[in-house]
PDB file of C-alpha atoms in Angstrom:
ATOM      1  CA  UNK S 172      -1.728 164.249 247.592  1.00 62.00           C
ATOM      2  CA  UNK S 173       1.002 163.827 250.144  1.00 68.00           C
ATOM      3  CA  UNK S 174       1.051 160.670 252.227  1.00 86.00           C
ATOM      4  CA  UNK S 175       1.125 160.692 255.992  1.00 91.00           C
ATOM      5  CA  UNK S 176       1.279 157.343 257.725  1.00 93.00           C
ATOM      6  CA  UNK S 177       0.335 156.681 261.317  1.00 95.00           C
ATOM      7  CA  UNK S 178       1.031 153.642 263.443  1.00 95.00           C
ATOM      8  CA  UNK S 179      -0.544 151.831 265.185  1.00 96.00           C
ATOM      9  CA  UNK S 180      -4.063 152.122 263.790  1.00 95.00           C
ATOM     10  CA  UNK S 181      -5.500 151.004 267.068  1.00 95.00           C
ATOM     11  CA  UNK S 182      -4.110 150.095 270.458  1.00 96.00           C
ATOM     12  CA  UNK S 183      -5.505 148.875 273.739  1.00 97.00           C
ATOM     13  CA  UNK S 184      -3.485 149.465 276.862  1.00 96.00           C
ATOM     14  CA  UNK S 185      -3.880 149.113 280.578  1.00 96.00           C
ATOM     15  CA  UNK S 186      -4.461 152.119 282.772  1.00 97.00           C
ATOM     16  CA  UNK S 187      -1.182 153.544 284.033  1.00 97.00           C
ATOM     17  CA  UNK S 188       0.929 152.404 281.106  1.00 97.00           C
ATOM     18  CA  UNK S 189       2.375 154.528 278.298  1.00 97.00           C
ATOM     19  CA  UNK S 190       1.609 154.311 274.619  1.00 97.00           C
ATOM     20  CA  UNK S 191       3.592 155.680 271.680  1.00 97.00           C
ATOM     21  CA  UNK S 192       2.029 156.668 268.367  1.00 97.00           C
ATOM     22  CA  UNK S 193       4.181 157.325 265.317  1.00 96.00           C
ATOM     23  CA  UNK S 194       3.488 159.691 262.470  1.00 95.00           C
ATOM     24  CA  UNK S 195       5.558 159.578 259.293  1.00 93.00           C
ATOM     25  CA  UNK S 196       5.551 161.664 256.157  1.00 89.00           C
ATOM     26  CA  UNK S 197       6.268 159.140 253.414  1.00 89.00           C
ATOM     27  CA  UNK S 198       6.973 161.184 250.317  1.00 83.00           C
ATOM     28  CA  UNK S 199       7.903 164.607 251.617  1.00 81.00           C
ATOM     29  CA  UNK S 200       9.747 166.319 254.427  1.00 83.00           C
ATOM     30  CA  UNK S 201       7.501 167.806 257.071  1.00 80.00           C
ATOM     31  CA  UNK S 202       9.054 170.549 259.125  1.00 78.00           C
ATOM     32  CA  UNK S 203       5.805 170.904 261.004  1.00 85.00           C
ATOM     33  CA  UNK S 204       3.452 168.203 262.176  1.00 90.00           C
ATOM     34  CA  UNK S 205       0.280 168.565 264.188  1.00 92.00           C
ATOM     35  CA  UNK S 206      -1.396 166.266 266.666  1.00 95.00           C
ATOM     36  CA  UNK S 207      -5.160 166.253 267.076  1.00 95.00           C
ATOM     37  CA  UNK S 208      -7.521 164.392 269.322  1.00 95.00           C
ATOM     38  CA  UNK S 209     -11.115 163.621 268.466  1.00 93.00           C
ATOM     39  CA  UNK S 210     -13.688 162.233 270.839  1.00 91.00           C
ATOM     40  CA  UNK S 211     -16.739 160.474 269.363  1.00 85.00           C
ATOM     41  CA  UNK S 212     -19.058 162.817 267.488  1.00 81.00           C
ATOM     42  CA  UNK S 213     -16.894 165.822 268.273  1.00 85.00           C
ATOM     43  CA  UNK S 214     -14.607 167.928 266.160  1.00 84.00           C
ATOM     44  CA  UNK S 215     -10.867 167.684 265.905  1.00 88.00           C
ATOM     45  CA  UNK S 216      -9.085 169.454 268.704  1.00 90.00           C
ATOM     46  CA  UNK S 217      -5.529 170.540 268.112  1.00 91.00           C
ATOM     47  CA  UNK S 218      -3.277 169.286 270.886  1.00 95.00           C
ATOM     48  CA  UNK S 219       0.122 170.512 269.813  1.00 94.00           C
ATOM     49  CA  UNK S 220       2.285 171.692 266.970  1.00 91.00           C
ATOM     50  CA  UNK S 221       5.496 169.796 266.499  1.00 88.00           C
ATOM     51  CA  UNK S 222       8.486 171.381 264.804  1.00 84.00           C
ATOM     52  CA  UNK S 223      11.473 169.351 263.755  1.00 81.00           C
ATOM     53  CA  UNK S 224      14.379 169.790 266.114  1.00 80.00           C
ATOM     54  CA  UNK S 225      12.571 171.930 268.657  1.00 83.00           C
ATOM     55  CA  UNK S 226      10.095 171.596 271.472  1.00 87.00           C
ATOM     56  CA  UNK S 227       6.451 171.173 270.631  1.00 91.00           C
ATOM     57  CA  UNK S 228       3.991 173.984 271.181  1.00 92.00           C
ATOM     58  CA  UNK S 229       1.008 172.792 273.167  1.00 95.00           C
ATOM     59  CA  UNK S 230      -2.485 174.202 273.038  1.00 93.00           C
ATOM     60  CA  UNK S 231      -4.052 175.566 276.173  1.00 92.00           C
ATOM     61  CA  UNK S 232      -5.300 172.841 278.446  1.00 93.00           C
ATOM     62  CA  UNK S 233      -3.093 170.097 277.030  1.00 95.00           C
ATOM     63  CA  UNK S 234      -0.659 168.655 279.561  1.00 94.00           C
ATOM     64  CA  UNK S 235       2.772 168.557 277.976  1.00 93.00           C
ATOM     65  CA  UNK S 236       4.107 166.180 280.607  1.00 95.00           C
ATOM     66  CA  UNK S 237       1.349 163.726 279.823  1.00 96.00           C
ATOM     67  CA  UNK S 238       1.431 163.988 276.041  1.00 97.00           C
ATOM     68  CA  UNK S 239       5.086 163.849 275.067  1.00 96.00           C
ATOM     69  CA  UNK S 240       5.851 164.865 271.516  1.00 94.00           C
ATOM     70  CA  UNK S 241       9.137 164.256 269.763  1.00 90.00           C
ATOM     71  CA  UNK S 242       9.936 165.406 266.233  1.00 87.00           C
ATOM     72  CA  UNK S 243      13.447 164.118 265.775  1.00 81.00           C
ATOM     73  CA  UNK S 244      13.539 164.089 261.987  1.00 86.00           C
ATOM     74  CA  UNK S 245      11.823 165.689 259.028  1.00 85.00           C
ATOM     75  CA  UNK S 246       9.766 162.564 258.438  1.00 89.00           C
ATOM     76  CA  UNK S 247       8.870 161.342 261.919  1.00 91.00           C
ATOM     77  CA  UNK S 248       6.983 162.714 264.888  1.00 92.00           C
ATOM     78  CA  UNK S 249       5.873 160.659 267.876  1.00 95.00           C
ATOM     79  CA  UNK S 250       3.206 161.187 270.503  1.00 97.00           C
ATOM     80  CA  UNK S 251       3.564 159.315 273.773  1.00 97.00           C
ATOM     81  CA  UNK S 252       0.591 159.196 276.103  1.00 97.00           C
ATOM     82  CA  UNK S 253       2.114 158.658 279.518  1.00 97.00           C
ATOM     83  CA  UNK S 254       0.334 157.067 282.455  1.00 96.00           C
ATOM     84  CA  UNK S 255      -2.761 156.614 280.320  1.00 97.00           C
ATOM     85  CA  UNK S 256      -6.194 156.638 281.897  1.00 96.00           C
ATOM     86  CA  UNK S 257      -9.579 155.637 280.475  1.00 96.00           C
ATOM     87  CA  UNK S 258     -10.435 159.288 279.820  1.00 95.00           C
ATOM     88  CA  UNK S 259      -7.502 159.412 277.407  1.00 96.00           C
ATOM     89  CA  UNK S 260      -9.301 156.930 275.176  1.00 96.00           C
ATOM     90  CA  UNK S 261      -9.807 158.766 271.916  1.00 96.00           C
ATOM     91  CA  UNK S 262      -8.948 158.961 268.232  1.00 96.00           C
ATOM     92  CA  UNK S 263      -5.532 160.567 267.815  1.00 97.00           C
ATOM     93  CA  UNK S 264      -4.674 161.978 264.409  1.00 96.00           C
ATOM     94  CA  UNK S 265      -1.467 163.500 263.158  1.00 95.00           C
ATOM     95  CA  UNK S 266      -1.089 165.765 260.193  1.00 92.00           C
ATOM     96  CA  UNK S 267       1.714 167.416 258.314  1.00 88.00           C
ATOM     97  CA  UNK S 268       1.854 170.628 256.395  1.00 79.00           C
ATOM     98  CA  UNK S 269       3.044 170.756 252.827  1.00 68.00           C
ATOM     99  CA  UNK S 270       4.053 174.246 251.896  1.00 63.00           C
ATOM    100  CA  UNK S 271       4.365 175.690 248.470  1.00 55.00           C
ATOM    101  CA  UNK S 272       1.583 175.353 245.976  1.00 48.00           C
ATOM    102  CA  UNK S 273      -1.513 174.762 248.037  1.00 52.00           C
ATOM    103  CA  UNK S 274      -0.106 175.068 251.546  1.00 60.00           C
ATOM    104  CA  UNK S 275      -2.340 172.204 252.538  1.00 72.00           C
ATOM    105  CA  UNK S 276      -2.373 169.917 255.508  1.00 79.00           C
ATOM    106  CA  UNK S 277      -2.686 166.161 255.090  1.00 84.00           C
ATOM    107  CA  UNK S 278      -3.795 163.756 257.762  1.00 90.00           C
ATOM    108  CA  UNK S 279      -2.561 160.377 258.824  1.00 93.00           C
ATOM    109  CA  UNK S 280      -4.998 157.512 259.133  1.00 94.00           C
ATOM    110  CA  UNK S 281      -5.475 158.095 262.833  1.00 95.00           C
ATOM    111  CA  UNK S 282      -4.906 155.891 265.868  1.00 96.00           C
ATOM    112  CA  UNK S 283      -7.667 154.612 268.113  1.00 96.00           C
ATOM    113  CA  UNK S 284      -6.523 154.408 271.708  1.00 97.00           C
ATOM    114  CA  UNK S 285      -8.535 152.481 274.257  1.00 97.00           C
ATOM    115  CA  UNK S 286      -7.351 152.512 277.845  1.00 97.00           C
ATOM    116  CA  UNK S 287      -8.843 149.794 280.029  1.00 96.00           C
TER     117      UNK S 287
ATOM    118  CA  UNK M  89     -17.956 183.380 269.256  1.00 65.00           C
ATOM    119  CA  UNK M  90     -16.338 180.256 267.882  1.00 74.00           C
ATOM    120  CA  UNK M  91     -13.521 180.784 265.423  1.00 88.00           C
ATOM    121  CA  UNK M  92     -15.100 178.525 262.825  1.00 93.00           C
ATOM    122  CA  UNK M  93     -18.802 177.775 262.871  1.00 94.00           C
ATOM    123  CA  UNK M  94     -20.790 175.164 261.028  1.00 95.00           C
ATOM    124  CA  UNK M  95     -24.302 173.858 261.365  1.00 91.00           C
ATOM    125  CA  UNK M  96     -23.994 170.360 262.787  1.00 88.00           C
ATOM    126  CA  UNK M  97     -26.893 169.033 260.725  1.00 89.00           C
ATOM    127  CA  UNK M  98     -27.757 166.465 259.681  1.00 94.00           C
ATOM    128  CA  UNK M  99     -28.356 167.872 256.239  1.00 96.00           C
ATOM    129  CA  UNK M 100     -30.455 165.402 254.282  1.00 97.00           C
ATOM    130  CA  UNK M 101     -30.642 165.574 250.503  1.00 97.00           C
ATOM    131  CA  UNK M 102     -31.935 163.119 247.909  1.00 97.00           C
ATOM    132  CA  UNK M 103     -29.561 161.403 245.549  1.00 97.00           C
ATOM    133  CA  UNK M 104     -28.788 163.600 242.556  1.00 97.00           C
ATOM    134  CA  UNK M 105     -29.537 166.864 244.343  1.00 97.00           C
ATOM    135  CA  UNK M 106     -27.135 169.667 245.224  1.00 97.00           C
ATOM    136  CA  UNK M 107     -25.888 169.673 248.803  1.00 97.00           C
ATOM    137  CA  UNK M 108     -24.887 173.080 250.177  1.00 97.00           C
ATOM    138  CA  UNK M 109     -22.622 173.230 253.208  1.00 97.00           C
ATOM    139  CA  UNK M 110     -21.838 176.510 254.924  1.00 97.00           C
ATOM    140  CA  UNK M 111     -19.156 177.820 257.225  1.00 96.00           C
ATOM    141  CA  UNK M 112     -18.406 181.176 258.832  1.00 96.00           C
ATOM    142  CA  UNK M 113     -15.202 182.287 260.498  1.00 95.00           C
ATOM    143  CA  UNK M 114     -14.299 185.057 262.878  1.00 93.00           C
ATOM    144  CA  UNK M 115     -10.702 185.999 262.057  1.00 90.00           C
ATOM    145  CA  UNK M 116     -10.790 188.584 259.271  1.00 88.00           C
ATOM    146  CA  UNK M 117      -7.126 188.017 258.561  1.00 86.00           C
ATOM    147  CA  UNK M 118      -7.640 184.387 257.569  1.00 88.00           C
ATOM    148  CA  UNK M 119      -6.082 183.629 254.233  1.00 85.00           C
ATOM    149  CA  UNK M 120      -6.724 180.005 253.374  1.00 89.00           C
ATOM    150  CA  UNK M 121      -9.756 177.817 253.716  1.00 93.00           C
ATOM    151  CA  UNK M 122     -10.201 174.097 253.445  1.00 93.00           C
ATOM    152  CA  UNK M 123     -12.929 171.520 253.208  1.00 96.00           C
ATOM    153  CA  UNK M 124     -12.334 168.025 254.529  1.00 94.00           C
ATOM    154  CA  UNK M 125     -14.578 164.992 254.427  1.00 96.00           C
ATOM    155  CA  UNK M 126     -14.573 162.561 257.316  1.00 95.00           C
ATOM    156  CA  UNK M 127     -16.278 159.207 257.291  1.00 94.00           C
ATOM    157  CA  UNK M 128     -17.221 157.730 260.637  1.00 90.00           C
ATOM    158  CA  UNK M 129     -14.203 156.289 262.413  1.00 88.00           C
ATOM    159  CA  UNK M 130     -11.789 157.533 259.751  1.00 92.00           C
ATOM    160  CA  UNK M 131      -9.352 160.363 259.411  1.00 93.00           C
ATOM    161  CA  UNK M 132     -10.304 163.525 257.475  1.00 92.00           C
ATOM    162  CA  UNK M 133      -9.458 163.651 253.796  1.00 91.00           C
ATOM    163  CA  UNK M 134      -8.912 166.875 251.910  1.00 90.00           C
ATOM    164  CA  UNK M 135     -11.546 167.770 249.326  1.00 93.00           C
ATOM    165  CA  UNK M 136     -10.633 171.302 248.354  1.00 91.00           C
ATOM    166  CA  UNK M 137      -8.876 174.453 249.405  1.00 91.00           C
ATOM    167  CA  UNK M 138      -9.582 178.013 248.351  1.00 93.00           C
ATOM    168  CA  UNK M 139      -7.712 181.278 248.865  1.00 90.00           C
ATOM    169  CA  UNK M 140      -9.385 183.845 246.634  1.00 92.00           C
ATOM    170  CA  UNK M 141     -12.851 185.307 246.675  1.00 95.00           C
ATOM    171  CA  UNK M 142     -15.235 183.617 244.278  1.00 95.00           C
ATOM    172  CA  UNK M 143     -15.799 180.074 243.182  1.00 96.00           C
ATOM    173  CA  UNK M 144     -13.420 177.199 242.692  1.00 96.00           C
ATOM    174  CA  UNK M 145     -14.647 174.056 240.993  1.00 96.00           C
ATOM    175  CA  UNK M 146     -13.237 170.541 241.115  1.00 95.00           C
ATOM    176  CA  UNK M 147     -15.424 167.858 239.592  1.00 96.00           C
ATOM    177  CA  UNK M 148     -18.716 167.728 241.471  1.00 97.00           C
ATOM    178  CA  UNK M 149     -17.408 170.040 244.186  1.00 97.00           C
ATOM    179  CA  UNK M 150     -17.462 173.831 244.194  1.00 98.00           C
ATOM    180  CA  UNK M 151     -15.993 175.912 246.994  1.00 97.00           C
ATOM    181  CA  UNK M 152     -17.182 179.481 247.374  1.00 97.00           C
ATOM    182  CA  UNK M 153     -15.407 182.151 249.382  1.00 96.00           C
ATOM    183  CA  UNK M 154     -16.619 185.581 250.433  1.00 96.00           C
ATOM    184  CA  UNK M 155     -14.016 187.233 252.625  1.00 94.00           C
ATOM    185  CA  UNK M 156     -16.096 190.370 253.161  1.00 94.00           C
ATOM    186  CA  UNK M 157     -18.837 188.253 254.727  1.00 95.00           C
ATOM    187  CA  UNK M 158     -16.324 185.837 256.289  1.00 95.00           C
ATOM    188  CA  UNK M 159     -18.172 182.993 254.700  1.00 95.00           C
ATOM    189  CA  UNK M 160     -17.090 179.887 252.852  1.00 97.00           C
ATOM    190  CA  UNK M 161     -19.297 177.199 251.403  1.00 97.00           C
ATOM    191  CA  UNK M 162     -19.072 173.865 249.641  1.00 98.00           C
ATOM    192  CA  UNK M 163     -21.517 172.732 246.991  1.00 98.00           C
ATOM    193  CA  UNK M 164     -21.764 169.089 246.019  1.00 98.00           C
ATOM    194  CA  UNK M 165     -23.556 168.504 242.739  1.00 98.00           C
ATOM    195  CA  UNK M 166     -25.242 165.228 241.827  1.00 98.00           C
ATOM    196  CA  UNK M 167     -24.986 164.041 245.427  1.00 98.00           C
ATOM    197  CA  UNK M 168     -24.427 160.327 245.889  1.00 97.00           C
ATOM    198  CA  UNK M 169     -25.067 158.110 248.918  1.00 96.00           C
ATOM    199  CA  UNK M 170     -21.289 157.665 249.123  1.00 96.00           C
ATOM    200  CA  UNK M 171     -21.033 161.402 249.843  1.00 97.00           C
ATOM    201  CA  UNK M 172     -22.740 160.797 253.184  1.00 97.00           C
ATOM    202  CA  UNK M 173     -20.145 161.866 255.739  1.00 97.00           C
ATOM    203  CA  UNK M 174     -19.216 164.728 258.022  1.00 96.00           C
ATOM    204  CA  UNK M 175     -17.769 167.732 256.227  1.00 97.00           C
ATOM    205  CA  UNK M 176     -15.266 169.801 258.127  1.00 95.00           C
ATOM    206  CA  UNK M 177     -14.497 173.394 257.340  1.00 95.00           C
ATOM    207  CA  UNK M 178     -11.005 174.503 258.330  1.00 93.00           C
ATOM    208  CA  UNK M 179      -9.456 177.939 258.377  1.00 91.00           C
ATOM    209  CA  UNK M 180      -5.830 178.964 258.524  1.00 85.00           C
ATOM    210  CA  UNK M 181      -5.904 182.239 260.464  1.00 76.00           C
ATOM    211  CA  UNK M 182      -2.159 182.623 260.897  1.00 70.00           C
ATOM    212  CA  UNK M 183       0.985 180.637 260.465  1.00 66.00           C
ATOM    213  CA  UNK M 184       0.333 177.039 259.584  1.00 66.00           C
ATOM    214  CA  UNK M 185      -2.233 176.093 262.201  1.00 77.00           C
ATOM    215  CA  UNK M 186      -5.655 174.941 261.064  1.00 84.00           C
ATOM    216  CA  UNK M 187      -8.762 175.688 263.070  1.00 86.00           C
ATOM    217  CA  UNK M 188     -11.642 173.306 262.442  1.00 90.00           C
ATOM    218  CA  UNK M 189     -15.357 173.745 262.698  1.00 92.00           C
ATOM    219  CA  UNK M 190     -17.422 171.074 264.383  1.00 91.00           C
ATOM    220  CA  UNK M 191     -18.508 169.680 261.025  1.00 94.00           C
ATOM    221  CA  UNK M 192     -21.792 169.213 259.207  1.00 96.00           C
ATOM    222  CA  UNK M 193     -23.169 165.736 258.844  1.00 96.00           C
ATOM    223  CA  UNK M 194     -24.512 165.123 255.348  1.00 97.00           C
ATOM    224  CA  UNK M 195     -26.944 162.330 254.565  1.00 97.00           C
ATOM    225  CA  UNK M 196     -27.719 161.510 250.940  1.00 97.00           C
ATOM    226  CA  UNK M 197     -30.658 159.183 250.619  1.00 95.00           C
ATOM    227  CA  UNK M 198     -31.452 157.074 247.526  1.00 93.00           C
TER     228      UNK M 198
END
């Protein structure tokens, strides 16, 4: 299947600082990428849909000024958690859609964020 | 009503048995359906997708779709302890957005 790479795999930051997570499609061009958040023992919650060259579409309840998404190229989307707080500690996962045969969505490895 | 519903489990089956995982969805216009497996602390990995009514087989996995009943299932034959994970059902109701169920935790015991 298609390869989606996420970096960093885990990060610890101090409360009030900002953290950037990168998501790359390695062997295909992704016009659309998605960002999910997953708290322990809960399901994946879609945060936003990122389209290359345009503003991200955020799901209801997700603060767009806090979770900045940039999709500057067909292979890279970034999520920046600004002014992070302990309640932002979670597993953040990006995914990219591969259209054509299958129309499937592949996930990156995920990034564990711990805010202390 | 949740858009995608799954029994959270755990579903416990003995090694070698058939594990049956079920999922219902609310949007009748949904066209594509996916099963993902997620090990604890890891990202989901795609197992299968299905678009048409009926069965689709891939190795030990069989996905079943019944659009009239808005029901999709995953059968795992010859279950192995390594199959122990959370299985996520996902539905694509429109566009390219996936809606996930809460997942069913499967435990396969030796």
